[in-house]
């Protein structure tokens, strides 16, 4: 018995040793000295990390605030015609849950909104008159068809995607604008973005996608050459790129589990992220493991490093977190990695590159086939058009809370405000050649998009997820300055790549307005900054909040004051010389600024202002007043 | 009746708002802010703070931590300020105005090696974390938020104002999760006078804004602004205009913008060829403080022509003649130094002569002044005759507002390549995070506070103790050695 017991004990010790040894880190390569992770440093588990509630409530409050000043309708339970599957899902849900909704927007309200959303510009007074007078029952759909795919449309949406991609380069912007205009399949766009190979990044637009991530990595690739790679932390940069790809193309914030496992941190924030491990991130990052950026060498004459003229190839040995060759290996803006080498495996499915397939090309092939790529893409477009996304924020998807047929455990709820609609839009997108145009048209042609901002009766926050009314939003920086220039018939004249540009959206980057050769340009840039124009080194801030600085600019900036004046060829100057009556001038100003006809009370006030101040000063005052009205400053 | 003659109640009535309507929507949020330590007693020695951001990172080895090495130019005319502080009269001709009043922290450690995140760190008081970037406010926004309880009815200037922050690599980062009124008002010296006047406007042009404001009210009344259907958010939206108009018509704001040619010359504006003139920014900062109209935390960006900053001397740091960079974004130290010195010495002189809030004190006494950099520069000169980025040790300068002059915290070796003494009571090097705590403490703000009800749920500590990147843990402390 004693011998048997001893044998059991020895066996247990033996197996215990085996088990313990198996848990130890691999000892076949030297482990870099790394400080232990201090648990105190990891903050307490988050509450909902990505709350959709704040943004939606903000939009709701803003809308409610200005709705009374806007022409429109009120809340109703009367059925609205369902024009496409968007309406089926939106109104079907409202009907099921007995949620009242706004009435359809009137023609003037719809027209201004459609122009702003599609092109970032206003309809001209003649276009307003023509549309208002058109009796064609299909005129709204025809208008939408006429706006999508135009040059102005491409400028507006290249701006949106420029903010999203953080474009800082002209060639990348022009490449973006081109695929937007011709509606290139978005899966092909993604493929091109992740697979650039070049001897000179300046010659390949898609290589410029990688510049901003270099700015937020702690080091900068330009300070390297083939012999001096110590200027760069390639793995940190790969991690930034991977996080960015996740944000833009999958709607997933990977930053968190690029630094620590999700368990213990994201448990009360995001079920999907709670299950993610750093090793999952590293396997995803390993798709870029062979990617090697090398900055321009210093030549023997001592020429300066040329910014952006990096080489990209796939000759690096892989994602080896213990030894990245001549590059700086140790993590400098994340917690230390574990010293192992990781092979690529797609985060959502584990799929690996095929034998002989370049890892980045594999990523370009694999990622768009997953439905999440489509969901993330359509959600961003929905948010641009409907102000509040089906999932908010756009990079806060919780993949474990998307399916009503497979709901998460209580108290978790389904995340999208309309999960069936999200799936339908996503399937329609990828079933139709990943067409961005199609998504935009589908949404804009729906009556859900065409509801009024005005809502009669008591509005409740609980109605927000139903999109029971149109939400108003503050204009973007370029929208604000461009429509001001347009409304006053005083466009900008910025020489840019050999041509004068009339609108900021025509520039490759709004930062181009920030110039040493100031003129108007610095004023305009300061103006845009008041509307939260980003520098694009970081992901967009996406604020829709009024601020006193905006008000100061609108009231006092020369960008506005010289455009409302009667000098030169401004709209005021032209109208004063036109021979039009006071009524005619007032009507024209309302049409050009607010895209609607004035009410009788407004005409009276306008005429009194002209009578009191004299014609010139009176008309200037009316123009200034219209530009400073909430109706002008909002997209509603 | 011009709007300048309307009192606040009448102004609010004009817009159909309730008497209590202010920026009400966010006045009460965030709500859960708590101190984390009973051991923190803010020093409360300064009423105001000015941070001068020397964008691009001025090389300490020629300036605030002078080193004599094989690369050092021979014409710097080095002067002794004290046993630990030697300074070049060539670079800073008026050093004697400010150097004897200064204290230096030479052991600051940086995290980011490139300008954008490093400048972000300076402005936010913490390292960049893209996961929560949306909600992190600028240091000035937190201060503005904290000081709001001290605002008087007569205060019209925003508590946080900046000058030419638009012109640096990392411009305003905004108020993050705090309400936008704490975002700070950034004045662009290249257009501020055209936008808001230079004090020389005619009476007619001054009344134009009032006229238009009144007309706006009339038109909005007809457009049903006063309709009961408009909810409380309307107060906030229109209160933005209310806030703005009060500032625009305040005579103190007009006066702050009124600069004489003589003082512009004294501040070196005539010699400054930059897109943003540092001297103008410093003059406006002086006037804004002197106005005593509510602005308490000022940020002056010294950037010149934008880009990475005027001090980003990767080449020809000693450039002169044909080698002097003149059209780019950086100037050689022979130009950037005197440019800084002209304006800075004039500011110090003026603040020292202007009465403060308390009897017997000057504005200099009541204002903590910090000259800040995003990192340092390499001890070795590179093949282009410049210095590259260096985070192992760099220097910020402090004076005024309770700072004891002559303190030198931290010591580098003969070449600057190595830190030999941290200089304070902790083994970790101080970071910009501690500079932020120092500012909080000087202004009477408990830097151990944290905001718990953030949008993400991740608590926002006023001074982060577990920064992303850098040391695993840093002490929660101000650099008290500056004041003792």
Short mmCIF file of N, CA, C and O in Angstrom, two decimals, chain B residues 323-389:
data_model
loop_
_atom_site.label_atom_id
_atom_site.label_comp_id
_atom_site.label_asym_id
_atom_site.label_seq_id
_atom_site.Cartn_x
_atom_site.Cartn_y
_atom_site.Cartn_z
N UNK B 323 23.25 79.42 -45.21
CA UNK B 323 22.78 78.21 -44.53
C UNK B 323 21.65 78.48 -43.55
O UNK B 323 21.18 77.57 -42.88
N UNK B 324 21.23 79.72 -43.47
CA UNK B 324 20.16 80.03 -42.53
C UNK B 324 18.83 79.70 -43.15
O UNK B 324 18.49 80.23 -44.20
N UNK B 325 18.07 78.82 -42.55
CA UNK B 325 16.73 78.56 -43.09
C UNK B 325 15.88 79.81 -42.91
O UNK B 325 15.77 80.32 -41.80
N UNK B 326 15.33 80.33 -43.98
CA UNK B 326 14.55 81.55 -43.85
C UNK B 326 13.12 81.37 -44.35
O UNK B 326 12.24 82.10 -43.95
N UNK B 327 12.94 80.43 -45.25
CA UNK B 327 11.59 80.32 -45.81
C UNK B 327 10.87 79.07 -45.35
O UNK B 327 9.75 78.84 -45.71
N UNK B 328 11.49 78.28 -44.57
CA UNK B 328 10.84 77.05 -44.12
C UNK B 328 10.05 77.27 -42.86
O UNK B 328 9.63 78.39 -42.55
N UNK B 329 9.87 76.22 -42.12
CA UNK B 329 9.10 76.34 -40.88
C UNK B 329 10.00 76.47 -39.67
O UNK B 329 9.52 76.76 -38.58
N UNK B 330 11.30 76.24 -39.82
CA UNK B 330 12.22 76.34 -38.69
C UNK B 330 13.21 77.47 -38.95
O UNK B 330 13.50 77.81 -40.09
N UNK B 331 13.68 78.06 -37.88
CA UNK B 331 14.73 79.08 -37.95
C UNK B 331 15.95 78.55 -37.23
O UNK B 331 15.82 77.77 -36.28
N UNK B 332 17.12 79.03 -37.63
CA UNK B 332 18.29 78.63 -36.87
C UNK B 332 18.22 79.25 -35.49
O UNK B 332 17.48 80.21 -35.26
N UNK B 333 19.00 78.74 -34.59
CA UNK B 333 18.93 79.22 -33.21
C UNK B 333 19.34 80.68 -33.11
O UNK B 333 18.93 81.40 -32.19
N UNK B 334 20.13 81.15 -34.05
CA UNK B 334 20.53 82.56 -34.06
C UNK B 334 19.36 83.48 -34.37
O UNK B 334 19.41 84.67 -34.12
N UNK B 335 18.30 82.91 -34.95
CA UNK B 335 17.11 83.71 -35.26
C UNK B 335 15.95 83.38 -34.33
O UNK B 335 15.24 84.26 -33.84
N UNK B 336 15.76 82.07 -34.06
CA UNK B 336 14.61 81.69 -33.24
C UNK B 336 14.80 82.13 -31.79
O UNK B 336 13.84 82.50 -31.11
N UNK B 337 16.08 82.10 -31.34
CA UNK B 337 16.35 82.50 -29.97
C UNK B 337 16.04 83.97 -29.71
O UNK B 337 15.25 84.30 -28.82
N UNK B 338 16.65 84.87 -30.49
CA UNK B 338 16.35 86.29 -30.27
C UNK B 338 14.87 86.62 -30.49
O UNK B 338 14.32 87.49 -29.82
N UNK B 339 14.26 85.94 -31.44
CA UNK B 339 12.81 86.16 -31.68
C UNK B 339 12.02 85.85 -30.41
O UNK B 339 11.13 86.61 -30.01
N UNK B 340 12.35 84.72 -29.81
CA UNK B 340 11.68 84.35 -28.56
C UNK B 340 12.01 85.36 -27.48
O UNK B 340 11.15 85.84 -26.75
N UNK B 341 13.29 85.70 -27.38
CA UNK B 341 13.77 86.55 -26.30
C UNK B 341 13.13 87.94 -26.31
O UNK B 341 12.78 88.49 -25.26
N UNK B 342 12.99 88.51 -27.50
CA UNK B 342 12.41 89.86 -27.60
C UNK B 342 11.02 89.90 -26.99
O UNK B 342 10.68 90.76 -26.18
N UNK B 343 10.21 88.93 -27.40
CA UNK B 343 8.82 88.93 -26.93
C UNK B 343 8.72 88.48 -25.48
O UNK B 343 7.97 89.06 -24.68
N UNK B 344 9.51 87.48 -25.13
CA UNK B 344 9.40 86.91 -23.78
C UNK B 344 9.88 87.92 -22.75
O UNK B 344 9.25 88.13 -21.72
N UNK B 345 11.01 88.54 -23.01
CA UNK B 345 11.55 89.51 -22.04
C UNK B 345 10.59 90.69 -21.89
O UNK B 345 10.38 91.20 -20.78
N UNK B 346 9.98 91.10 -22.98
CA UNK B 346 9.02 92.21 -22.91
C UNK B 346 7.80 91.81 -22.08
O UNK B 346 7.29 92.60 -21.28
N UNK B 347 7.35 90.59 -22.28
CA UNK B 347 6.20 90.13 -21.50
C UNK B 347 6.52 90.12 -20.02
O UNK B 347 5.74 90.60 -19.19
N UNK B 348 7.70 89.59 -19.68
CA UNK B 348 8.07 89.51 -18.26
C UNK B 348 8.18 90.91 -17.67
O UNK B 348 7.71 91.17 -16.55
N UNK B 349 8.78 91.79 -18.42
CA UNK B 349 8.90 93.17 -17.93
C UNK B 349 7.52 93.78 -17.67
O UNK B 349 7.28 94.40 -16.64
N UNK B 350 6.63 93.59 -18.64
CA UNK B 350 5.31 94.21 -18.53
C UNK B 350 4.50 93.59 -17.40
O UNK B 350 3.86 94.31 -16.61
N UNK B 351 4.51 92.28 -17.32
CA UNK B 351 3.74 91.64 -16.25
C UNK B 351 4.27 92.06 -14.87
O UNK B 351 3.51 92.17 -13.90
N UNK B 352 5.57 92.30 -14.81
CA UNK B 352 6.17 92.69 -13.54
C UNK B 352 5.78 94.11 -13.15
O UNK B 352 5.91 94.48 -11.97
N UNK B 353 5.34 94.87 -14.09
CA UNK B 353 4.97 96.26 -13.80
C UNK B 353 3.47 96.44 -13.65
O UNK B 353 3.00 97.50 -13.21
N UNK B 354 2.71 95.42 -14.01
CA UNK B 354 1.25 95.58 -13.98
C UNK B 354 0.69 95.09 -12.66
O UNK B 354 1.08 94.03 -12.18
N UNK B 355 -0.25 95.81 -12.08
CA UNK B 355 -0.78 95.37 -10.78
C UNK B 355 -1.58 94.09 -10.93
O UNK B 355 -2.28 93.88 -11.93
N UNK B 356 -1.49 93.29 -9.91
CA UNK B 356 -2.23 92.04 -9.91
C UNK B 356 -3.61 92.21 -9.31
O UNK B 356 -4.08 93.32 -9.10
N UNK B 357 -4.18 91.11 -9.02
CA UNK B 357 -5.52 91.10 -8.45
C UNK B 357 -5.50 91.51 -6.99
O UNK B 357 -6.39 92.20 -6.50
N UNK B 358 -4.47 91.04 -6.32
CA UNK B 358 -4.34 91.38 -4.89
C UNK B 358 -3.47 92.61 -4.72
O UNK B 358 -2.48 92.78 -5.44
N UNK B 359 -3.78 93.43 -3.75
CA UNK B 359 -2.95 94.62 -3.52
C UNK B 359 -1.52 94.20 -3.21
O UNK B 359 -1.27 93.23 -2.51
N UNK B 360 -0.60 94.98 -3.77
CA UNK B 360 0.80 94.72 -3.49
C UNK B 360 1.42 93.67 -4.39
O UNK B 360 2.62 93.42 -4.33
N UNK B 361 0.63 93.03 -5.20
CA UNK B 361 1.18 91.99 -6.10
C UNK B 361 1.09 92.46 -7.54
O UNK B 361 0.21 93.22 -7.92
N UNK B 362 2.02 91.91 -8.32
CA UNK B 362 1.97 92.21 -9.75
C UNK B 362 1.39 91.01 -10.49
O UNK B 362 1.23 89.93 -9.92
N UNK B 363 1.11 91.23 -11.74
CA UNK B 363 0.62 90.10 -12.57
C UNK B 363 1.68 89.00 -12.65
O UNK B 363 1.35 87.82 -12.71
N UNK B 364 2.95 89.38 -12.65
CA UNK B 364 4.00 88.37 -12.66
C UNK B 364 3.92 87.51 -11.41
O UNK B 364 4.02 86.30 -11.46
N UNK B 365 3.70 88.15 -10.27
CA UNK B 365 3.61 87.40 -9.00
C UNK B 365 2.46 86.40 -9.04
O UNK B 365 2.53 85.32 -8.45
N UNK B 366 1.40 86.77 -9.72
CA UNK B 366 0.17 85.95 -9.67
C UNK B 366 0.04 84.98 -10.83
O UNK B 366 -0.95 84.25 -10.91
N UNK B 367 1.04 85.00 -11.72
CA UNK B 367 0.90 84.18 -12.93
C UNK B 367 2.03 83.17 -13.02
O UNK B 367 3.21 83.55 -13.09
N UNK B 368 1.70 81.92 -13.03
CA UNK B 368 2.69 80.87 -13.27
C UNK B 368 3.00 80.85 -14.77
O UNK B 368 2.08 80.72 -15.59
N UNK B 369 4.25 81.02 -15.10
CA UNK B 369 4.66 81.09 -16.51
C UNK B 369 5.55 79.89 -16.80
O UNK B 369 6.52 79.65 -16.08
N UNK B 370 5.20 79.15 -17.82
CA UNK B 370 5.95 77.95 -18.17
C UNK B 370 6.34 78.03 -19.64
O UNK B 370 5.51 78.34 -20.49
N UNK B 371 7.59 77.77 -19.91
CA UNK B 371 8.05 77.63 -21.29
C UNK B 371 8.24 76.14 -21.52
O UNK B 371 9.10 75.50 -20.89
N UNK B 372 7.40 75.59 -22.39
CA UNK B 372 7.30 74.13 -22.52
C UNK B 372 7.77 73.65 -23.88
O UNK B 372 7.66 74.36 -24.89
N UNK B 373 8.30 72.46 -23.88
CA UNK B 373 8.75 71.82 -25.12
C UNK B 373 8.17 70.42 -25.20
O UNK B 373 7.86 69.82 -24.19
N UNK B 374 8.06 69.88 -26.42
CA UNK B 374 7.48 68.55 -26.54
C UNK B 374 8.48 67.44 -26.28
O UNK B 374 8.09 66.33 -25.94
N UNK B 375 9.75 67.68 -26.48
CA UNK B 375 10.84 66.77 -26.12
C UNK B 375 12.13 67.56 -26.23
O UNK B 375 12.09 68.79 -26.32
N UNK B 376 13.25 66.85 -26.18
CA UNK B 376 14.52 67.53 -26.33
C UNK B 376 15.12 67.27 -27.68
O UNK B 376 14.43 66.86 -28.62
N UNK B 377 16.43 67.50 -27.77
CA UNK B 377 17.12 67.26 -29.03
C UNK B 377 18.41 66.50 -28.76
O UNK B 377 18.97 66.57 -27.66
N UNK B 378 18.86 65.77 -29.77
CA UNK B 378 20.00 64.87 -29.57
C UNK B 378 21.25 65.62 -29.19
O UNK B 378 21.52 66.70 -29.72
N UNK B 379 22.03 65.04 -28.30
CA UNK B 379 23.27 65.69 -27.89
C UNK B 379 24.27 65.82 -29.05
O UNK B 379 25.03 66.78 -29.11
N UNK B 380 24.26 64.83 -29.96
CA UNK B 380 25.19 64.89 -31.09
C UNK B 380 24.54 65.65 -32.25
O UNK B 380 23.37 65.49 -32.53
N UNK B 381 25.38 66.43 -32.91
CA UNK B 381 24.91 67.09 -34.13
C UNK B 381 24.90 66.05 -35.25
O UNK B 381 25.83 65.25 -35.39
N UNK B 382 23.87 66.04 -36.07
CA UNK B 382 23.76 65.04 -37.15
C UNK B 382 24.50 65.53 -38.40
O UNK B 382 25.03 66.65 -38.42
N UNK B 383 24.57 64.69 -39.44
CA UNK B 383 25.33 65.09 -40.63
C UNK B 383 24.80 66.33 -41.34
O UNK B 383 25.44 66.87 -42.22
N UNK B 384 23.59 66.79 -40.98
CA UNK B 384 23.06 68.00 -41.63
C UNK B 384 23.28 69.24 -40.77
O UNK B 384 22.70 70.28 -41.05
N UNK B 385 24.05 69.10 -39.74
CA UNK B 385 24.29 70.26 -38.88
C UNK B 385 23.13 70.57 -37.95
O UNK B 385 22.99 71.70 -37.48
N UNK B 386 22.30 69.57 -37.69
CA UNK B 386 21.17 69.82 -36.80
C UNK B 386 21.10 68.80 -35.68
O UNK B 386 21.99 67.95 -35.54
N UNK B 387 20.08 68.88 -34.92
CA UNK B 387 19.85 67.90 -33.84
C UNK B 387 18.48 67.27 -34.05
O UNK B 387 17.52 67.95 -34.43
N UNK B 388 18.41 65.97 -33.76
CA UNK B 388 17.15 65.25 -33.94
C UNK B 388 16.41 65.16 -32.61
O UNK B 388 16.78 65.81 -31.64
N UNK B 389 15.37 64.36 -32.57
CA UNK B 389 14.52 64.32 -31.40
C UNK B 389 15.15 63.45 -30.31
O UNK B 389 15.78 62.42 -30.60
#
